[in-house]
Amino acid sequence: MPSSSCALTEEGTPQRLLFGQRCIRIERLYRLDGEPYIYYTHDLTDRAGDVRDSELVEQSLYGWLEERGAAIASCRDELSVSLAPPAAALAALGLPEGTPLLKRTRYSYGPDGAAVEYGKGFYATDKHLYVIQYDVWAACPARCTSCPLRRRPGGMRPLNQVAVRRLGTGPFASAPFANVNFHI
């Protein structure tokens, strides 16, 4: 179950630079085969309004933001290794202190260029690799009305699709994990 709160931002933090003095903080724990896999904090613009934790149990965060008028138009992800992850992340993932984790920092912006999200995710990649699928899109000159993808920004259509799959053996050896669309 996600939990949310109104957070006051600290001077000199990315949250203060992006959102000012206040933001909405949502913490989530994602599971894989019933085991904790990803601990994520999403700091969001307070333009989205108040959130009830129950609203995000069955709904995507980005769908919820779009419904609230804070749609995301672009994101930038930074991947690194955190040698000293926060205690909250380690506790949520059930890992001992000193366990290095994959860290993803996401900056998301709305169509107007204003910041919508600053997120930090910590991944227990010993349970499953973090895999990205790249779908490359190109502008559809006809802006096809019959295309099921016509809702993509600017009438985008698929140009090339590449599936990145985990190598090795085991139950997830050939299953894609995450789908991420990059629009160019």
Short mmCIF file of N, CA, C and O in Angstrom, two decimals, residues 58-155:
data_model
loop_
_atom_site.label_atom_id
_atom_site.label_comp_id
_atom_site.label_asym_id
_atom_site.label_seq_id
_atom_site.Cartn_x
_atom_site.Cartn_y
_atom_site.Cartn_z
N GLU A 58 -4.63 0.83 -7.01
CA GLU A 58 -4.92 0.15 -8.27
C GLU A 58 -4.58 1.00 -9.49
O GLU A 58 -4.70 0.52 -10.61
N GLN A 59 -4.18 2.23 -9.30
CA GLN A 59 -3.98 3.14 -10.43
C GLN A 59 -2.51 3.53 -10.55
O GLN A 59 -1.80 3.68 -9.57
N SER A 60 -2.08 3.75 -11.78
CA SER A 60 -0.73 4.22 -12.02
C SER A 60 -0.58 5.65 -11.51
O SER A 60 -1.50 6.46 -11.58
N LEU A 61 0.59 5.94 -10.98
CA LEU A 61 0.89 7.29 -10.50
C LEU A 61 0.76 8.30 -11.64
O LEU A 61 0.19 9.37 -11.47
N TYR A 62 1.26 7.94 -12.81
CA TYR A 62 1.25 8.88 -13.92
C TYR A 62 -0.16 9.10 -14.47
O TYR A 62 -0.48 10.20 -14.91
N GLY A 63 -1.00 8.07 -14.43
CA GLY A 63 -2.40 8.25 -14.79
C GLY A 63 -3.11 9.17 -13.81
O GLY A 63 -3.90 10.03 -14.21
N TRP A 64 -2.81 8.99 -12.52
CA TRP A 64 -3.39 9.83 -11.48
C TRP A 64 -2.97 11.29 -11.68
O TRP A 64 -3.79 12.20 -11.59
N LEU A 65 -1.69 11.51 -11.98
CA LEU A 65 -1.21 12.87 -12.22
C LEU A 65 -1.91 13.50 -13.42
O LEU A 65 -2.30 14.67 -13.39
N GLU A 66 -2.07 12.73 -14.48
CA GLU A 66 -2.74 13.25 -15.68
C GLU A 66 -4.18 13.65 -15.36
O GLU A 66 -4.64 14.71 -15.79
N GLU A 67 -4.89 12.83 -14.59
CA GLU A 67 -6.26 13.16 -14.19
C GLU A 67 -6.31 14.45 -13.38
O GLU A 67 -7.31 15.16 -13.40
N ARG A 68 -5.24 14.75 -12.67
CA ARG A 68 -5.17 15.94 -11.82
C ARG A 68 -4.62 17.16 -12.55
O ARG A 68 -4.35 18.18 -11.93
N GLY A 69 -4.39 17.05 -13.85
CA GLY A 69 -3.89 18.19 -14.61
C GLY A 69 -2.39 18.41 -14.46
O GLY A 69 -1.90 19.50 -14.72
N ALA A 70 -1.66 17.39 -14.05
CA ALA A 70 -0.21 17.50 -13.90
C ALA A 70 0.47 16.41 -14.72
O ALA A 70 1.33 15.68 -14.24
N ALA A 71 0.07 16.29 -15.99
CA ALA A 71 0.60 15.25 -16.87
C ALA A 71 2.10 15.43 -17.08
O ALA A 71 2.63 16.54 -17.02
N ILE A 72 2.76 14.33 -17.33
CA ILE A 72 4.20 14.34 -17.58
C ILE A 72 4.45 14.27 -19.08
O ILE A 72 3.92 13.40 -19.76
N ALA A 73 5.29 15.19 -19.57
CA ALA A 73 5.63 15.22 -20.98
C ALA A 73 7.03 14.69 -21.24
O ALA A 73 7.33 14.21 -22.33
N SER A 74 7.93 14.80 -20.26
CA SER A 74 9.29 14.31 -20.44
C SER A 74 9.89 13.90 -19.10
O SER A 74 9.48 14.40 -18.05
N CYS A 75 10.82 12.97 -19.17
CA CYS A 75 11.51 12.48 -17.97
C CYS A 75 13.00 12.35 -18.28
O CYS A 75 13.39 12.13 -19.41
N ARG A 76 13.78 12.46 -17.22
CA ARG A 76 15.21 12.15 -17.30
C ARG A 76 15.53 11.22 -16.15
O ARG A 76 15.26 11.53 -15.00
N ASP A 77 16.08 10.04 -16.46
CA ASP A 77 16.48 9.08 -15.44
C ASP A 77 17.99 9.07 -15.32
O ASP A 77 18.70 9.07 -16.33
N GLU A 78 18.46 9.04 -14.09
CA GLU A 78 19.88 8.88 -13.79
C GLU A 78 20.03 7.57 -13.01
O GLU A 78 19.38 7.38 -11.99
N LEU A 79 20.88 6.68 -13.51
CA LEU A 79 21.11 5.40 -12.86
C LEU A 79 22.49 5.41 -12.21
O LEU A 79 23.46 5.88 -12.81
N SER A 80 22.55 4.90 -10.99
CA SER A 80 23.82 4.82 -10.27
C SER A 80 23.76 3.67 -9.29
O SER A 80 22.72 3.04 -9.12
N VAL A 81 24.88 3.40 -8.66
CA VAL A 81 24.92 2.42 -7.59
C VAL A 81 25.01 3.18 -6.28
O VAL A 81 25.86 4.05 -6.11
N SER A 82 24.11 2.88 -5.37
CA SER A 82 24.14 3.49 -4.04
C SER A 82 24.84 2.53 -3.10
O SER A 82 24.31 1.45 -2.79
N LEU A 83 26.04 2.90 -2.66
CA LEU A 83 26.80 2.06 -1.75
C LEU A 83 26.29 2.18 -0.32
O LEU A 83 26.53 1.29 0.50
N ALA A 84 25.59 3.27 -0.03
CA ALA A 84 25.00 3.48 1.30
C ALA A 84 23.55 3.94 1.14
O ALA A 84 23.23 5.10 1.37
N PRO A 85 22.67 3.02 0.74
CA PRO A 85 21.26 3.40 0.56
C PRO A 85 20.64 3.85 1.88
O PRO A 85 21.11 3.47 2.96
N PRO A 86 19.57 4.64 1.81
CA PRO A 86 18.89 5.07 3.03
C PRO A 86 18.39 3.87 3.84
O PRO A 86 18.00 2.84 3.28
N ALA A 87 18.40 4.02 5.15
CA ALA A 87 17.95 2.96 6.04
C ALA A 87 16.51 2.54 5.72
O ALA A 87 16.17 1.35 5.80
N ALA A 88 15.66 3.51 5.34
CA ALA A 88 14.25 3.19 5.02
C ALA A 88 14.17 2.24 3.83
O ALA A 88 13.34 1.32 3.82
N ALA A 89 15.03 2.44 2.82
CA ALA A 89 15.02 1.57 1.65
C ALA A 89 15.48 0.16 2.03
O ALA A 89 14.85 -0.83 1.63
N LEU A 90 16.55 0.07 2.79
CA LEU A 90 17.06 -1.25 3.20
C LEU A 90 16.04 -1.99 4.07
O LEU A 90 15.81 -3.19 3.88
N ALA A 91 15.42 -1.27 4.99
CA ALA A 91 14.43 -1.91 5.86
C ALA A 91 13.23 -2.41 5.05
O ALA A 91 12.77 -3.53 5.24
N ALA A 92 12.75 -1.58 4.14
CA ALA A 92 11.59 -1.97 3.33
C ALA A 92 11.90 -3.18 2.45
O ALA A 92 11.04 -4.03 2.23
N LEU A 93 13.13 -3.26 1.97
CA LEU A 93 13.53 -4.36 1.10
C LEU A 93 14.02 -5.57 1.89
O LEU A 93 14.33 -6.62 1.33
N GLY A 94 14.11 -5.42 3.23
CA GLY A 94 14.55 -6.52 4.07
C GLY A 94 16.01 -6.88 3.89
O GLY A 94 16.39 -8.04 3.97
N LEU A 95 16.84 -5.86 3.66
CA LEU A 95 18.26 -6.09 3.39
C LEU A 95 19.12 -5.51 4.52
O LEU A 95 18.75 -4.50 5.13
N PRO A 96 20.27 -6.10 4.76
CA PRO A 96 21.14 -5.60 5.84
C PRO A 96 21.85 -4.31 5.45
O PRO A 96 22.05 -4.02 4.25
N GLU A 97 22.23 -3.55 6.45
CA GLU A 97 22.99 -2.33 6.24
C GLU A 97 24.25 -2.65 5.44
O GLU A 97 24.86 -3.70 5.62
N GLY A 98 24.60 -1.75 4.54
CA GLY A 98 25.79 -1.93 3.72
C GLY A 98 25.54 -2.63 2.40
O GLY A 98 26.47 -2.80 1.61
N THR A 99 24.29 -3.04 2.15
CA THR A 99 23.97 -3.69 0.88
C THR A 99 23.89 -2.64 -0.21
O THR A 99 23.09 -1.71 -0.11
N PRO A 100 24.72 -2.72 -1.26
CA PRO A 100 24.61 -1.76 -2.36
C PRO A 100 23.34 -2.04 -3.18
O PRO A 100 22.94 -3.18 -3.34
N LEU A 101 22.72 -0.97 -3.67
CA LEU A 101 21.51 -1.09 -4.47
C LEU A 101 21.61 -0.23 -5.72
O LEU A 101 22.28 0.81 -5.73
N LEU A 102 20.92 -0.66 -6.77
CA LEU A 102 20.77 0.18 -7.95
C LEU A 102 19.86 1.34 -7.56
O LEU A 102 18.80 1.13 -6.94
N LYS A 103 20.26 2.55 -7.91
CA LYS A 103 19.45 3.74 -7.61
C LYS A 103 19.06 4.41 -8.92
O LYS A 103 19.90 4.62 -9.80
N ARG A 104 17.77 4.71 -9.03
CA ARG A 104 17.28 5.46 -10.19
C ARG A 104 16.71 6.77 -9.67
O ARG A 104 15.82 6.78 -8.82
N THR A 105 17.23 7.87 -10.20
CA THR A 105 16.71 9.19 -9.87
C THR A 105 15.99 9.71 -11.11
O THR A 105 16.57 9.74 -12.19
N ARG A 106 14.73 10.09 -10.94
CA ARG A 106 13.93 10.55 -12.08
C ARG A 106 13.49 11.99 -11.88
O ARG A 106 13.00 12.36 -10.82
N TYR A 107 13.67 12.78 -12.92
CA TYR A 107 13.17 14.15 -13.01
C TYR A 107 12.11 14.15 -14.10
O TYR A 107 12.40 13.82 -15.25
N SER A 108 10.87 14.51 -13.76
CA SER A 108 9.77 14.52 -14.73
C SER A 108 9.20 15.93 -14.83
O SER A 108 9.06 16.63 -13.83
N TYR A 109 8.85 16.31 -16.07
CA TYR A 109 8.38 17.67 -16.35
C TYR A 109 7.09 17.62 -17.15
O TYR A 109 6.87 16.73 -17.96
N GLY A 110 6.24 18.62 -16.93
CA GLY A 110 4.98 18.74 -17.65
C GLY A 110 5.19 19.39 -19.01
O GLY A 110 6.28 19.82 -19.36
N PRO A 111 4.11 19.49 -19.79
CA PRO A 111 4.19 20.10 -21.12
C PRO A 111 4.67 21.55 -21.08
O PRO A 111 5.27 22.05 -22.03
N ASP A 112 4.45 22.23 -19.94
CA ASP A 112 4.88 23.62 -19.80
C ASP A 112 6.33 23.75 -19.33
O ASP A 112 6.84 24.84 -19.13
N GLY A 113 7.01 22.60 -19.12
CA GLY A 113 8.39 22.61 -18.67
C GLY A 113 8.56 22.66 -17.16
O GLY A 113 9.66 22.57 -16.65
N ALA A 114 7.45 22.80 -16.42
CA ALA A 114 7.53 22.85 -14.95
C ALA A 114 7.73 21.44 -14.39
O ALA A 114 7.21 20.46 -14.92
N ALA A 115 8.49 21.35 -13.30
CA ALA A 115 8.74 20.07 -12.66
C ALA A 115 7.45 19.48 -12.10
O ALA A 115 6.65 20.18 -11.49
N VAL A 116 7.27 18.19 -12.31
CA VAL A 116 6.11 17.46 -11.79
C VAL A 116 6.55 16.43 -10.76
O VAL A 116 5.87 16.24 -9.76
N GLU A 117 7.70 15.80 -10.99
CA GLU A 117 8.14 14.72 -10.11
C GLU A 117 9.65 14.71 -9.96
O GLU A 117 10.39 14.97 -10.90
N TYR A 118 10.08 14.40 -8.76
CA TYR A 118 11.47 14.05 -8.47
C TYR A 118 11.38 12.74 -7.70
O TYR A 118 10.80 12.70 -6.61
N GLY A 119 11.88 11.67 -8.28
CA GLY A 119 11.73 10.37 -7.65
C GLY A 119 13.06 9.67 -7.46
O GLY A 119 13.99 9.85 -8.25
N LYS A 120 13.12 8.87 -6.41
CA LYS A 120 14.29 8.03 -6.17
C LYS A 120 13.82 6.61 -5.90
O LYS A 120 12.99 6.38 -5.02
N GLY A 121 14.35 5.69 -6.69
CA GLY A 121 14.02 4.28 -6.52
C GLY A 121 15.26 3.48 -6.20
O GLY A 121 16.33 3.74 -6.75
N PHE A 122 15.11 2.52 -5.31
CA PHE A 122 16.20 1.63 -4.93
C PHE A 122 15.77 0.20 -5.26
O PHE A 122 14.74 -0.26 -4.79
N TYR A 123 16.57 -0.47 -6.08
CA TYR A 123 16.22 -1.77 -6.65
C TYR A 123 17.11 -2.87 -6.07
O TYR A 123 18.34 -2.75 -6.08
N ALA A 124 16.48 -3.96 -5.65
CA ALA A 124 17.21 -5.14 -5.21
C ALA A 124 17.45 -6.01 -6.44
O ALA A 124 16.70 -6.94 -6.73
N THR A 125 18.48 -5.68 -7.20
CA THR A 125 18.72 -6.36 -8.48
C THR A 125 19.23 -7.79 -8.31
O THR A 125 19.33 -8.51 -9.30
N ASP A 126 19.51 -8.20 -7.08
CA ASP A 126 19.85 -9.61 -6.88
C ASP A 126 18.61 -10.49 -7.06
O ASP A 126 18.71 -11.68 -7.30
N LYS A 127 17.41 -9.87 -6.98
CA LYS A 127 16.16 -10.62 -7.16
C LYS A 127 15.73 -10.64 -8.62
O LYS A 127 15.06 -11.57 -9.06
N HIS A 128 16.06 -9.59 -9.34
CA HIS A 128 15.75 -9.51 -10.77
C HIS A 128 16.50 -8.33 -11.35
O HIS A 128 16.58 -7.28 -10.71
N LEU A 129 17.01 -8.51 -12.55
CA LEU A 129 17.71 -7.41 -13.20
C LEU A 129 16.74 -6.29 -13.56
O LEU A 129 15.56 -6.53 -13.80
N TYR A 130 17.23 -5.08 -13.60
CA TYR A 130 16.45 -3.95 -14.09
C TYR A 130 16.65 -3.92 -15.60
O TYR A 130 17.75 -3.75 -16.09
N VAL A 131 15.58 -4.12 -16.34
CA VAL A 131 15.64 -4.23 -17.78
C VAL A 131 14.78 -3.13 -18.39
O VAL A 131 13.67 -2.88 -17.93
N ILE A 132 15.29 -2.49 -19.43
CA ILE A 132 14.55 -1.43 -20.11
C ILE A 132 14.28 -1.88 -21.53
O ILE A 132 15.17 -2.38 -22.22
N GLN A 133 13.06 -1.67 -21.99
CA GLN A 133 12.70 -1.90 -23.38
C GLN A 133 12.59 -0.55 -24.05
O GLN A 133 11.90 0.34 -23.54
N TYR A 134 13.27 -0.37 -25.16
CA TYR A 134 13.23 0.89 -25.88
C TYR A 134 12.27 0.76 -27.06
O TYR A 134 12.42 -0.11 -27.90
N ASP A 135 11.26 1.62 -27.09
CA ASP A 135 10.38 1.76 -28.25
C ASP A 135 10.67 3.13 -28.83
O ASP A 135 10.51 4.13 -28.15
N VAL A 136 11.11 3.17 -30.07
CA VAL A 136 11.47 4.43 -30.70
C VAL A 136 10.31 4.88 -31.57
O VAL A 136 9.77 4.10 -32.35
N TRP A 137 9.92 6.14 -31.42
CA TRP A 137 8.75 6.67 -32.10
C TRP A 137 9.17 7.77 -33.08
O TRP A 137 10.11 8.49 -32.84
N ALA A 138 8.43 7.89 -34.15
CA ALA A 138 8.65 8.97 -35.11
C ALA A 138 7.31 9.63 -35.39
O ALA A 138 6.25 9.03 -35.23
N ALA A 139 7.37 10.86 -35.83
CA ALA A 139 6.13 11.59 -36.12
C ALA A 139 5.40 10.93 -37.28
O ALA A 139 6.00 10.53 -38.26
N CYS A 140 4.12 10.80 -37.13
CA CYS A 140 3.27 10.23 -38.17
C CYS A 140 2.74 11.41 -38.99
O CYS A 140 1.93 12.19 -38.50
N PRO A 141 3.23 11.57 -40.23
CA PRO A 141 2.84 12.77 -40.99
C PRO A 141 1.35 12.86 -41.26
O PRO A 141 0.80 13.95 -41.33
N ALA A 142 0.68 11.71 -41.36
CA ALA A 142 -0.76 11.74 -41.66
C ALA A 142 -1.59 11.91 -40.38
O ALA A 142 -2.79 12.13 -40.47
N ARG A 143 -0.96 11.81 -39.23
CA ARG A 143 -1.70 11.85 -37.95
C ARG A 143 -2.93 10.94 -38.03
O ARG A 143 -4.07 11.36 -37.86
N CYS A 144 -2.63 9.68 -38.32
CA CYS A 144 -3.65 8.66 -38.57
C CYS A 144 -4.73 8.64 -37.50
O CYS A 144 -4.43 8.58 -36.32
N THR A 145 -5.99 8.68 -37.92
CA THR A 145 -7.08 8.62 -36.95
C THR A 145 -7.43 7.18 -36.63
O THR A 145 -8.07 6.92 -35.62
N SER A 146 -7.04 6.24 -37.49
CA SER A 146 -7.37 4.84 -37.23
C SER A 146 -6.30 4.15 -36.39
O SER A 146 -6.50 3.05 -35.91
N CYS A 147 -5.17 4.78 -36.19
CA CYS A 147 -4.06 4.17 -35.45
C CYS A 147 -4.39 4.13 -33.96
O CYS A 147 -4.78 5.15 -33.38
N PRO A 148 -4.27 2.94 -33.31
CA PRO A 148 -4.56 2.88 -31.87
C PRO A 148 -3.57 3.69 -31.04
O PRO A 148 -3.81 3.96 -29.88
N LEU A 149 -2.48 4.11 -31.65
CA LEU A 149 -1.47 4.88 -30.93
C LEU A 149 -1.62 6.37 -31.16
O LEU A 149 -0.75 7.15 -30.81
N ARG A 150 -2.74 6.78 -31.75
CA ARG A 150 -2.91 8.17 -32.14
C ARG A 150 -2.88 9.15 -30.97
O ARG A 150 -2.69 10.33 -31.15
N ARG A 151 -3.04 8.64 -29.74
CA ARG A 151 -3.03 9.52 -28.57
C ARG A 151 -1.62 9.92 -28.16
O ARG A 151 -1.44 10.71 -27.28
N ARG A 152 -0.62 9.37 -28.82
CA ARG A 152 0.76 9.73 -28.49
C ARG A 152 0.99 11.20 -28.82
O ARG A 152 0.39 11.74 -29.76
N PRO A 153 1.85 11.88 -28.07
CA PRO A 153 2.10 13.30 -28.32
C PRO A 153 2.51 13.56 -29.76
O PRO A 153 3.36 12.87 -30.31
N GLY A 154 1.88 14.53 -30.38
CA GLY A 154 2.23 14.93 -31.74
C GLY A 154 1.93 13.88 -32.79
O GLY A 154 2.52 13.90 -33.87
N GLY A 155 1.02 12.96 -32.53
CA GLY A 155 0.70 11.94 -33.53
C GLY A 155 1.83 10.96 -33.72
O GLY A 155 2.14 10.57 -34.84
#
